[in-house]
Amino acid sequence: MSTAQDPFMQLSRHTESSPMNATFHRNDEHSNGRPERADSSFLDTIVGRRGSLRPILNEVEAVAGTNTTVLITGETGTGKEVIARAIHELSPRRNRNLVKVNCAAMPAGLLESELFGHERGAFTGAVNSHLGRFALADRGTLFLDEIGDMPLELQPKMLRVLQEREFEAVGSTRTTRVDVRVVVATNQDLKQMVRDREFREDLYYRLNAFPVYLPPLRERKADIPELVEHFVQHFAESMDKTIETIPEETMRALVRHHWPGNIRELQNYIARGVILSNSGIFEPGPLEGYESIDPEIAYPTLEDKVRREILVACQRANWKLGGPRGAAARLGLKRTTLFYKMKRLGIAPPADRWQD
């Protein structure tokens, strides 16, 4: 049985009894700057590695041993943090810190202090000095999630630390030098943000040194059965249940479903399904919120095309309809018009994603 918590990764450093588990053997004796692969590496713990993810994981393995900045893009829930962790675990820095920061979770002033630290008395409430995340990640890896939400006023300082490997803490005149490998991720279109002057062009090109794109789950249909089996086994074990059968009809429905929330949505759906299942058979509740888009439709109607275009725009806007970066603006529509079209076409976001 799996014991992982990540959306599509399982990792065990000490369990050998289960065939589902794979142990990542750390070996500090390596050549050419990359860890020596043992019988099973960190990449072997990722579900779907034999399918559509294979070329992506080959890229990850190739770039991991370098110090190159990596930009991971993809929709919400596609596993960007897992890929960032894989880059760190396969690098010579794996015995150092992997420090994570969500750039969307805090305002500009607080984010600057969080990244670069501050001196005592630097601002109201700064009663003690604070060590920033760049300093904590020295000789390790810094993962900046939601980099598209980094405020414009902070981006020049971010560009400098990437170029010069040095910075000053807030309220300090002392320059600190660091050796940090930076990996960033976003579900936004940074190129479009550059065109809209919402993101610095020079910072974009500095971050885009090695881009890695994670496709949405609807483009990874062949991986869904393996993911379903993995999650069913994991949640059945954690809930002390035994599930031996996944009906073919259920599996076909899961493969056909659109999964706008990607792997995270599938994981949550499977968890609910395991709770509802008894008698050793996986019997999940109905798939709600979205009509499945059948990839086998040979001649889509105009309505099908409009529905798909709206879905893509909403997902790229993280289900925000209004505003300059909302789905309505992307489609060239008024927010009220888009809302009407969505209602007519039966398009509704996951309950926790609606942003008007």
mmCIF file of C-alpha atoms in Angstrom:
data_model
loop_
_atom_site.group_PDB
_atom_site.id
_atom_site.type_symbol
_atom_site.label_atom_id
_atom_site.label_comp_id
_atom_site.label_asym_id
_atom_site.label_seq_id
_atom_site.Cartn_x
_atom_site.Cartn_y
_atom_site.Cartn_z
ATOM 1 C CA MET A 1 0.000 0.000 0.000
ATOM 2 C CA SER A 2 1.098 3.534 -0.640
ATOM 3 C CA THR A 3 1.776 5.940 2.194
ATOM 4 C CA ALA A 4 2.344 9.093 0.168
ATOM 5 C CA GLN A 5 0.605 12.412 0.649
ATOM 6 C CA ASP A 6 1.604 14.188 -2.567
ATOM 7 C CA PRO A 7 -0.812 14.260 -5.504
ATOM 8 C CA PHE A 8 1.033 11.765 -7.694
ATOM 9 C CA MET A 9 4.150 10.764 -5.869
ATOM 10 C CA GLN A 10 4.961 8.196 -3.264
ATOM 11 C CA LEU A 11 8.236 8.110 -1.378
ATOM 12 C CA SER A 12 9.509 5.818 1.339
ATOM 13 C CA ARG A 13 12.933 6.129 2.907
ATOM 14 C CA HIS A 14 12.636 3.062 5.099
ATOM 15 C CA THR A 15 9.806 0.743 3.968
ATOM 16 C CA GLU A 16 10.728 -2.220 1.797
ATOM 17 C CA SER A 17 7.859 -4.628 2.405
ATOM 18 C CA SER A 18 5.350 -3.091 -0.021
ATOM 19 C CA PRO A 19 5.788 -3.466 -3.787
ATOM 20 C CA MET A 20 4.106 -0.070 -4.233
ATOM 21 C CA ASN A 21 6.893 1.701 -2.383
ATOM 22 C CA ALA A 22 10.252 2.697 -3.776
ATOM 23 C CA THR A 23 13.169 3.869 -1.681
ATOM 24 C CA PHE A 24 15.356 6.762 -2.780
ATOM 25 C CA HIS A 25 18.910 5.811 -1.862
ATOM 26 C CA ARG A 26 21.034 8.835 -1.127
ATOM 27 C CA ASN A 27 24.645 8.480 -2.154
ATOM 28 C CA ASP A 28 27.071 11.326 -1.673
ATOM 29 C CA GLU A 29 29.679 9.682 -3.856
ATOM 30 C CA HIS A 30 28.783 10.751 -7.359
ATOM 31 C CA SER A 31 30.519 11.956 -10.462
ATOM 32 C CA ASN A 32 29.809 14.707 -13.027
ATOM 33 C CA GLY A 33 27.831 16.707 -10.469
ATOM 34 C CA ARG A 34 24.807 14.397 -10.443
ATOM 35 C CA PRO A 35 23.691 11.851 -7.872
ATOM 36 C CA GLU A 36 24.433 8.270 -8.717
ATOM 37 C CA ARG A 37 21.233 6.414 -9.549
ATOM 38 C CA ALA A 38 20.572 3.448 -7.321
ATOM 39 C CA ASP A 39 18.099 0.671 -8.047
ATOM 40 C CA SER A 40 15.265 3.145 -7.596
ATOM 41 C CA SER A 41 15.577 6.934 -7.800
ATOM 42 C CA PHE A 42 13.250 9.694 -6.732
ATOM 43 C CA LEU A 43 11.747 9.733 -10.241
ATOM 44 C CA ASP A 44 10.730 6.107 -9.815
ATOM 45 C CA THR A 45 8.355 7.187 -7.057
ATOM 46 C CA ILE A 46 6.212 9.321 -9.395
ATOM 47 C CA VAL A 47 2.977 7.763 -10.587
ATOM 48 C CA GLY A 48 2.598 8.047 -14.359
ATOM 49 C CA ARG A 49 6.324 8.063 -15.082
ATOM 50 C CA ARG A 50 5.912 5.346 -17.739
ATOM 51 C CA GLY A 51 3.278 7.331 -19.624
ATOM 52 C CA SER A 52 3.030 10.915 -20.824
ATOM 53 C CA LEU A 53 5.309 12.208 -18.049
ATOM 54 C CA ARG A 54 8.312 10.236 -19.293
ATOM 55 C CA PRO A 55 9.803 12.973 -21.556
ATOM 56 C CA ILE A 56 9.178 15.570 -18.858
ATOM 57 C CA LEU A 57 10.932 13.492 -16.221
ATOM 58 C CA ASN A 58 13.834 12.987 -18.631
ATOM 59 C CA GLU A 59 14.143 16.783 -18.784
ATOM 60 C CA VAL A 60 13.976 16.984 -14.995
ATOM 61 C CA GLU A 61 16.735 14.433 -14.607
ATOM 62 C CA ALA A 62 18.891 16.237 -17.181
ATOM 63 C CA VAL A 63 18.622 19.674 -15.538
ATOM 64 C CA ALA A 64 18.732 18.524 -11.903
ATOM 65 C CA GLY A 65 22.519 18.252 -11.754
ATOM 66 C CA THR A 66 23.043 21.831 -12.927
ATOM 67 C CA ASN A 67 22.518 25.182 -11.215
ATOM 68 C CA THR A 68 20.185 26.429 -13.955
ATOM 69 C CA THR A 69 17.016 28.248 -12.918
ATOM 70 C CA VAL A 70 13.917 26.216 -13.814
ATOM 71 C CA LEU A 71 10.474 27.619 -14.630
ATOM 72 C CA ILE A 72 7.676 25.060 -14.118
ATOM 73 C CA THR A 73 4.363 25.974 -15.730
ATOM 74 C CA GLY A 74 1.000 24.253 -15.763
ATOM 75 C CA GLU A 75 -2.521 24.520 -14.484
ATOM 76 C CA THR A 76 -3.369 24.366 -10.805
ATOM 77 C CA GLY A 77 -3.149 20.851 -9.421
ATOM 78 C CA THR A 78 -0.814 19.360 -12.042
ATOM 79 C CA GLY A 79 1.995 18.602 -9.559
ATOM 80 C CA LYS A 80 4.425 21.498 -10.001
ATOM 81 C CA GLU A 81 5.679 21.268 -6.418
ATOM 82 C CA VAL A 82 6.412 17.564 -6.861
ATOM 83 C CA ILE A 83 8.571 18.340 -9.895
ATOM 84 C CA ALA A 84 10.393 21.068 -7.949
ATOM 85 C CA ARG A 85 11.122 18.563 -5.187
ATOM 86 C CA ALA A 86 12.359 16.043 -7.743
ATOM 87 C CA ILE A 87 14.797 18.605 -9.151
ATOM 88 C CA HIS A 88 16.151 19.214 -5.652
ATOM 89 C CA GLU A 89 16.330 15.538 -4.648
ATOM 90 C CA LEU A 90 18.216 14.603 -7.828
ATOM 91 C CA SER A 91 20.704 17.462 -7.496
ATOM 92 C CA PRO A 92 24.033 17.697 -5.626
ATOM 93 C CA ARG A 93 22.183 20.035 -3.231
ATOM 94 C CA ARG A 94 19.841 17.281 -1.993
ATOM 95 C CA ASN A 95 21.463 17.184 1.472
ATOM 96 C CA ARG A 96 20.769 20.904 1.933
ATOM 97 C CA ASN A 97 17.512 22.768 2.476
ATOM 98 C CA LEU A 98 14.622 22.868 0.025
ATOM 99 C CA VAL A 99 12.891 26.110 1.053
ATOM 100 C CA LYS A 100 9.409 26.924 -0.290
ATOM 101 C CA VAL A 101 7.664 30.281 -0.609
ATOM 102 C CA ASN A 102 4.181 30.975 -1.997
ATOM 103 C CA CYS A 103 4.418 34.417 -3.593
ATOM 104 C CA ALA A 104 0.639 34.776 -3.726
ATOM 105 C CA ALA A 105 0.160 34.279 -0.001
ATOM 106 C CA MET A 106 1.473 37.632 1.277
ATOM 107 C CA PRO A 107 1.605 41.342 0.323
ATOM 108 C CA ALA A 108 4.665 42.993 -1.210
ATOM 109 C CA GLY A 109 6.199 44.366 1.993
ATOM 110 C CA LEU A 110 5.866 41.117 3.865
ATOM 111 C CA LEU A 111 7.075 39.071 0.892
ATOM 112 C CA GLU A 112 10.258 41.164 0.632
ATOM 113 C CA SER A 113 10.983 40.574 4.303
ATOM 114 C CA GLU A 114 10.167 36.874 3.941
ATOM 115 C CA LEU A 115 12.543 36.444 1.009
ATOM 116 C CA PHE A 116 15.442 38.682 2.037
ATOM 117 C CA GLY A 117 15.007 39.091 5.786
ATOM 118 C CA HIS A 118 14.953 42.316 7.804
ATOM 119 C CA GLU A 119 16.907 44.062 10.517
ATOM 120 C CA ARG A 120 15.533 44.970 13.907
ATOM 121 C CA GLY A 121 13.677 48.272 13.708
ATOM 122 C CA ALA A 122 13.468 48.189 9.905
ATOM 123 C CA PHE A 123 9.739 48.893 10.113
ATOM 124 C CA THR A 124 6.995 49.140 12.698
ATOM 125 C CA GLY A 125 6.714 45.831 14.513
ATOM 126 C CA ALA A 126 10.201 44.597 13.566
ATOM 127 C CA VAL A 127 11.311 43.990 17.157
ATOM 128 C CA ASN A 128 13.827 41.340 16.129
ATOM 129 C CA SER A 129 16.012 40.629 13.123
ATOM 130 C CA HIS A 130 14.636 38.049 10.700
ATOM 131 C CA LEU A 131 16.585 35.678 8.445
ATOM 132 C CA GLY A 132 15.042 35.499 4.970
ATOM 133 C CA ARG A 133 14.348 32.467 2.814
ATOM 134 C CA PHE A 134 17.264 33.140 0.464
ATOM 135 C CA ALA A 135 19.654 32.937 3.410
ATOM 136 C CA LEU A 136 17.952 29.784 4.694
ATOM 137 C CA ALA A 137 18.314 28.189 1.256
ATOM 138 C CA ASP A 138 22.040 28.956 0.964
ATOM 139 C CA ARG A 139 23.772 26.030 -0.805
ATOM 140 C CA GLY A 140 20.331 24.486 -1.253
ATOM 141 C CA THR A 141 17.238 25.104 -3.384
ATOM 142 C CA LEU A 142 14.600 27.837 -3.166
ATOM 143 C CA PHE A 143 11.188 27.034 -4.660
ATOM 144 C CA LEU A 144 9.065 30.090 -5.433
ATOM 145 C CA ASP A 145 5.490 29.069 -6.173
ATOM 146 C CA GLU A 146 3.004 31.399 -7.895
ATOM 147 C CA ILE A 147 5.843 33.586 -9.169
ATOM 148 C CA GLY A 148 3.380 35.428 -11.432
ATOM 149 C CA ASP A 149 1.886 37.024 -8.304
ATOM 150 C CA MET A 150 5.166 38.611 -7.226
ATOM 151 C CA PRO A 151 4.547 42.406 -7.037
ATOM 152 C CA LEU A 152 6.209 44.502 -9.741
ATOM 153 C CA GLU A 153 8.015 46.644 -7.182
ATOM 154 C CA LEU A 154 9.788 43.592 -5.772
ATOM 155 C CA GLN A 155 10.839 42.121 -9.111
ATOM 156 C CA PRO A 156 14.016 44.262 -9.604
ATOM 157 C CA LYS A 157 15.416 42.972 -6.317
ATOM 158 C CA MET A 158 14.531 39.432 -7.380
ATOM 159 C CA LEU A 159 16.322 39.960 -10.694
ATOM 160 C CA ARG A 160 19.427 41.217 -8.909
ATOM 161 C CA VAL A 161 19.726 38.238 -6.590
ATOM 162 C CA LEU A 162 19.363 35.886 -9.566
ATOM 163 C CA GLN A 163 22.059 37.702 -11.521
ATOM 164 C CA GLU A 164 24.497 38.728 -8.798
ATOM 165 C CA ARG A 165 23.719 36.168 -6.066
ATOM 166 C CA GLU A 166 23.615 38.960 -3.510
ATOM 167 C CA PHE A 167 21.042 41.108 -1.697
ATOM 168 C CA GLU A 168 20.489 43.385 1.285
ATOM 169 C CA ALA A 169 17.969 42.586 3.998
ATOM 170 C CA VAL A 170 15.225 45.155 4.582
ATOM 171 C CA GLY A 171 16.700 47.975 6.693
ATOM 172 C CA SER A 172 20.295 46.801 6.205
ATOM 173 C CA THR A 173 23.227 48.225 4.236
ATOM 174 C CA ARG A 174 25.211 45.005 4.503
ATOM 175 C CA THR A 175 25.345 42.890 1.336
ATOM 176 C CA THR A 176 24.790 39.166 1.770
ATOM 177 C CA ARG A 177 26.044 36.704 -0.817
ATOM 178 C CA VAL A 178 24.292 33.370 -1.309
ATOM 179 C CA ASP A 179 24.635 30.229 -3.404
ATOM 180 C CA VAL A 180 21.023 29.269 -4.129
ATOM 181 C CA ARG A 181 19.453 27.165 -6.872
ATOM 182 C CA VAL A 182 16.109 28.771 -7.785
ATOM 183 C CA VAL A 183 13.088 26.860 -9.093
ATOM 184 C CA VAL A 184 9.873 28.786 -9.773
ATOM 185 C CA ALA A 185 6.351 27.763 -10.748
ATOM 186 C CA THR A 186 3.206 29.436 -12.023
ATOM 187 C CA ASN A 187 -0.181 28.623 -13.487
ATOM 188 C CA GLN A 188 -0.276 31.984 -15.278
ATOM 189 C CA ASP A 189 0.830 32.974 -18.768
ATOM 190 C CA LEU A 190 3.964 34.979 -17.990
ATOM 191 C CA LYS A 191 4.477 35.911 -21.655
ATOM 192 C CA GLN A 192 1.068 37.551 -21.734
ATOM 193 C CA MET A 193 1.778 39.229 -18.401
ATOM 194 C CA VAL A 194 4.967 40.687 -19.912
ATOM 195 C CA ARG A 195 2.951 42.017 -22.859
ATOM 196 C CA ASP A 196 0.431 43.489 -20.409
ATOM 197 C CA ARG A 197 3.297 45.074 -18.413
ATOM 198 C CA GLU A 198 2.307 43.066 -15.361
ATOM 199 C CA PHE A 199 5.640 41.221 -15.202
ATOM 200 C CA ARG A 200 9.167 42.410 -15.979
ATOM 201 C CA GLU A 201 10.501 41.170 -19.296
ATOM 202 C CA ASP A 202 14.103 40.892 -18.075
ATOM 203 C CA LEU A 203 13.027 38.840 -15.052
ATOM 204 C CA TYR A 204 10.916 36.582 -17.254
ATOM 205 C CA TYR A 205 13.862 35.715 -19.477
ATOM 206 C CA ARG A 206 16.080 35.151 -16.435
ATOM 207 C CA LEU A 207 13.521 32.726 -14.967
ATOM 208 C CA ASN A 208 12.804 31.008 -18.276
ATOM 209 C CA ALA A 209 16.313 29.558 -18.599
ATOM 210 C CA PHE A 210 14.926 25.997 -18.541
ATOM 211 C CA PRO A 211 11.135 25.778 -18.922
ATOM 212 C CA VAL A 212 9.235 22.643 -17.894
ATOM 213 C CA TYR A 213 5.551 22.405 -18.858
ATOM 214 C CA LEU A 214 3.222 20.034 -17.026
ATOM 215 C CA PRO A 215 0.183 19.097 -19.131
ATOM 216 C CA PRO A 216 -3.294 19.057 -17.562
ATOM 217 C CA LEU A 217 -4.799 15.727 -16.606
ATOM 218 C CA ARG A 218 -7.259 15.849 -19.523
ATOM 219 C CA GLU A 219 -4.216 15.517 -21.809
ATOM 220 C CA ARG A 220 -2.889 12.574 -19.791
ATOM 221 C CA LYS A 221 -5.829 10.202 -20.166
ATOM 222 C CA ALA A 222 -3.563 7.151 -20.315
ATOM 223 C CA ASP A 223 -2.196 7.944 -16.840
ATOM 224 C CA ILE A 224 -5.587 8.175 -15.126
ATOM 225 C CA PRO A 225 -6.105 4.413 -14.457
ATOM 226 C CA GLU A 226 -2.722 4.183 -12.709
ATOM 227 C CA LEU A 227 -3.456 7.318 -10.672
ATOM 228 C CA VAL A 228 -6.897 6.014 -9.693
ATOM 229 C CA GLU A 229 -5.504 2.672 -8.535
ATOM 230 C CA HIS A 230 -2.757 4.444 -6.597
ATOM 231 C CA PHE A 231 -5.138 6.790 -4.792
ATOM 232 C CA VAL A 232 -7.689 4.051 -4.074
ATOM 233 C CA GLN A 233 -5.020 1.887 -2.446
ATOM 234 C CA HIS A 234 -3.581 4.815 -0.502
ATOM 235 C CA PHE A 235 -6.871 6.049 0.934
ATOM 236 C CA ALA A 236 -8.190 2.540 1.579
ATOM 237 C CA GLU A 237 -5.108 1.821 3.669
ATOM 238 C CA SER A 238 -5.300 5.131 5.543
ATOM 239 C CA MET A 239 -8.992 4.490 6.322
ATOM 240 C CA ASP A 240 -8.422 0.849 7.233
ATOM 241 C CA LYS A 241 -10.585 -0.395 4.374
ATOM 242 C CA THR A 242 -10.129 -3.139 1.813
ATOM 243 C CA ILE A 243 -11.045 -2.294 -1.789
ATOM 244 C CA GLU A 244 -10.301 -5.012 -4.299
ATOM 245 C CA THR A 245 -12.377 -3.979 -7.321
ATOM 246 C CA ILE A 246 -12.734 -0.857 -9.422
ATOM 247 C CA PRO A 247 -15.632 -1.445 -11.874
ATOM 248 C CA GLU A 248 -14.741 -0.939 -15.539
ATOM 249 C CA GLU A 249 -17.667 1.420 -16.013
ATOM 250 C CA THR A 250 -16.394 3.590 -13.163
ATOM 251 C CA MET A 251 -12.889 3.656 -14.584
ATOM 252 C CA ARG A 252 -14.169 4.607 -18.048
ATOM 253 C CA ALA A 253 -16.144 7.508 -16.545
ATOM 254 C CA LEU A 254 -13.074 8.747 -14.666
ATOM 255 C CA VAL A 255 -10.963 8.618 -17.827
ATOM 256 C CA ARG A 256 -13.585 10.541 -19.815
ATOM 257 C CA HIS A 257 -14.052 13.245 -17.180
ATOM 258 C CA HIS A 258 -12.490 16.666 -17.842
ATOM 259 C CA TRP A 259 -10.865 17.133 -14.381
ATOM 260 C CA PRO A 260 -10.541 20.950 -14.358
ATOM 261 C CA GLY A 261 -8.794 20.711 -10.971
ATOM 262 C CA ASN A 262 -6.377 18.145 -12.407
ATOM 263 C CA ILE A 263 -4.621 15.635 -10.143
ATOM 264 C CA ARG A 264 -5.610 17.431 -6.951
ATOM 265 C CA GLU A 265 -9.289 17.218 -7.897
ATOM 266 C CA LEU A 266 -8.944 13.543 -8.818
ATOM 267 C CA GLN A 267 -7.232 12.846 -5.494
ATOM 268 C CA ASN A 268 -10.024 14.506 -3.517
ATOM 269 C CA TYR A 269 -12.711 12.731 -5.531
ATOM 270 C CA ILE A 270 -11.083 9.347 -4.912
ATOM 271 C CA ALA A 271 -10.830 10.095 -1.177
ATOM 272 C CA ARG A 272 -14.561 10.802 -1.020
ATOM 273 C CA GLY A 273 -15.233 7.686 -3.071
ATOM 274 C CA VAL A 274 -13.285 5.462 -0.698
ATOM 275 C CA ILE A 275 -15.297 6.843 2.232
ATOM 276 C CA LEU A 276 -18.531 5.883 0.445
ATOM 277 C CA SER A 277 -17.331 2.461 -0.716
ATOM 278 C CA ASN A 278 -18.099 -0.836 1.017
ATOM 279 C CA SER A 279 -17.980 -4.573 0.289
ATOM 280 C CA GLY A 280 -14.549 -4.297 -1.350
ATOM 281 C CA ILE A 281 -15.868 -2.390 -4.404
ATOM 282 C CA PHE A 282 -14.960 1.188 -5.267
ATOM 283 C CA GLU A 283 -18.313 2.977 -5.527
ATOM 284 C CA PRO A 284 -17.756 6.758 -5.718
ATOM 285 C CA GLY A 285 -20.451 9.397 -5.867
ATOM 286 C CA PRO A 286 -21.520 11.124 -9.110
ATOM 287 C CA LEU A 287 -19.096 13.299 -11.021
ATOM 288 C CA GLU A 288 -20.461 16.811 -10.552
ATOM 289 C CA GLY A 289 -19.622 20.336 -11.634
ATOM 290 C CA TYR A 290 -18.472 19.529 -15.151
ATOM 291 C CA GLU A 291 -19.652 17.660 -18.138
ATOM 292 C CA SER A 292 -16.997 15.262 -19.299
ATOM 293 C CA ILE A 293 -15.465 16.300 -22.581
ATOM 294 C CA ASP A 294 -15.214 13.145 -24.588
ATOM 295 C CA PRO A 295 -11.919 13.118 -26.536
ATOM 296 C CA GLU A 296 -13.448 10.675 -28.979
ATOM 297 C CA ILE A 297 -15.932 13.250 -30.401
ATOM 298 C CA ALA A 298 -14.900 13.320 -34.053
ATOM 299 C CA TYR A 299 -17.030 16.284 -35.114
ATOM 300 C CA PRO A 300 -17.492 18.741 -32.254
ATOM 301 C CA THR A 301 -20.347 21.192 -32.576
ATOM 302 C CA LEU A 302 -19.968 24.955 -32.339
ATOM 303 C CA GLU A 303 -21.342 24.681 -28.793
ATOM 304 C CA ASP A 304 -18.640 22.131 -27.935
ATOM 305 C CA LYS A 305 -15.960 24.483 -29.230
ATOM 306 C CA VAL A 306 -17.353 27.459 -27.299
ATOM 307 C CA ARG A 307 -17.589 25.372 -24.132
ATOM 308 C CA ARG A 308 -13.990 24.240 -24.465
ATOM 309 C CA GLU A 309 -12.734 27.773 -25.157
ATOM 310 C CA ILE A 310 -14.498 29.080 -22.045
ATOM 311 C CA LEU A 311 -13.153 26.222 -19.930
ATOM 312 C CA VAL A 312 -9.583 26.908 -21.016
ATOM 313 C CA ALA A 313 -9.914 30.645 -20.321
ATOM 314 C CA CYS A 314 -11.427 30.036 -16.881
ATOM 315 C CA GLN A 315 -8.733 27.540 -15.908
ATOM 316 C CA ARG A 316 -5.936 29.877 -17.024
ATOM 317 C CA ALA A 317 -7.514 32.675 -14.996
ATOM 318 C CA ASN A 318 -7.827 30.356 -11.976
ATOM 319 C CA TRP A 319 -11.613 30.770 -12.176
ATOM 320 C CA LYS A 320 -11.556 34.542 -11.768
ATOM 321 C CA LEU A 321 -14.139 35.972 -14.184
ATOM 322 C CA GLY A 322 -13.666 39.735 -13.814
ATOM 323 C CA GLY A 323 -10.634 42.004 -13.741
ATOM 324 C CA PRO A 324 -7.888 42.665 -16.308
ATOM 325 C CA ARG A 325 -6.525 39.110 -15.979
ATOM 326 C CA GLY A 326 -9.874 37.370 -15.572
ATOM 327 C CA ALA A 327 -11.482 34.914 -17.972
ATOM 328 C CA ALA A 328 -13.837 37.533 -19.437
ATOM 329 C CA ALA A 329 -10.917 39.778 -20.427
ATOM 330 C CA ARG A 330 -9.081 36.818 -21.966
ATOM 331 C CA LEU A 331 -12.124 36.037 -24.092
ATOM 332 C CA GLY A 332 -12.869 39.668 -24.961
ATOM 333 C CA LEU A 333 -16.268 39.513 -23.266
ATOM 334 C CA LYS A 334 -18.086 41.442 -20.580
ATOM 335 C CA ARG A 335 -18.181 39.606 -17.268
ATOM 336 C CA THR A 336 -21.994 39.461 -17.351
ATOM 337 C CA THR A 337 -21.926 38.023 -20.880
ATOM 338 C CA LEU A 338 -19.456 35.346 -19.873
ATOM 339 C CA PHE A 339 -21.526 34.487 -16.807
ATOM 340 C CA TYR A 340 -24.613 34.074 -19.002
ATOM 341 C CA LYS A 341 -22.774 31.840 -21.482
ATOM 342 C CA MET A 342 -21.416 29.651 -18.685
ATOM 343 C CA LYS A 343 -24.882 29.254 -17.206
ATOM 344 C CA ARG A 344 -26.369 28.373 -20.598
ATOM 345 C CA LEU A 345 -23.631 25.823 -21.339
ATOM 346 C CA GLY A 346 -23.787 24.258 -17.882
ATOM 347 C CA ILE A 347 -20.239 25.293 -16.955
ATOM 348 C CA ALA A 348 -19.628 25.588 -13.227
ATOM 349 C CA PRO A 349 -16.293 25.708 -11.399
ATOM 350 C CA PRO A 350 -15.352 23.554 -8.436
ATOM 351 C CA ALA A 351 -17.023 24.924 -5.315
ATOM 352 C CA ASP A 352 -13.738 26.211 -3.856
ATOM 353 C CA ARG A 353 -12.569 27.935 -7.024
ATOM 354 C CA TRP A 354 -15.285 30.501 -7.813
ATOM 355 C CA GLN A 355 -13.947 34.068 -8.017
ATOM 356 C CA ASP A 356 -16.299 36.700 -9.362
#
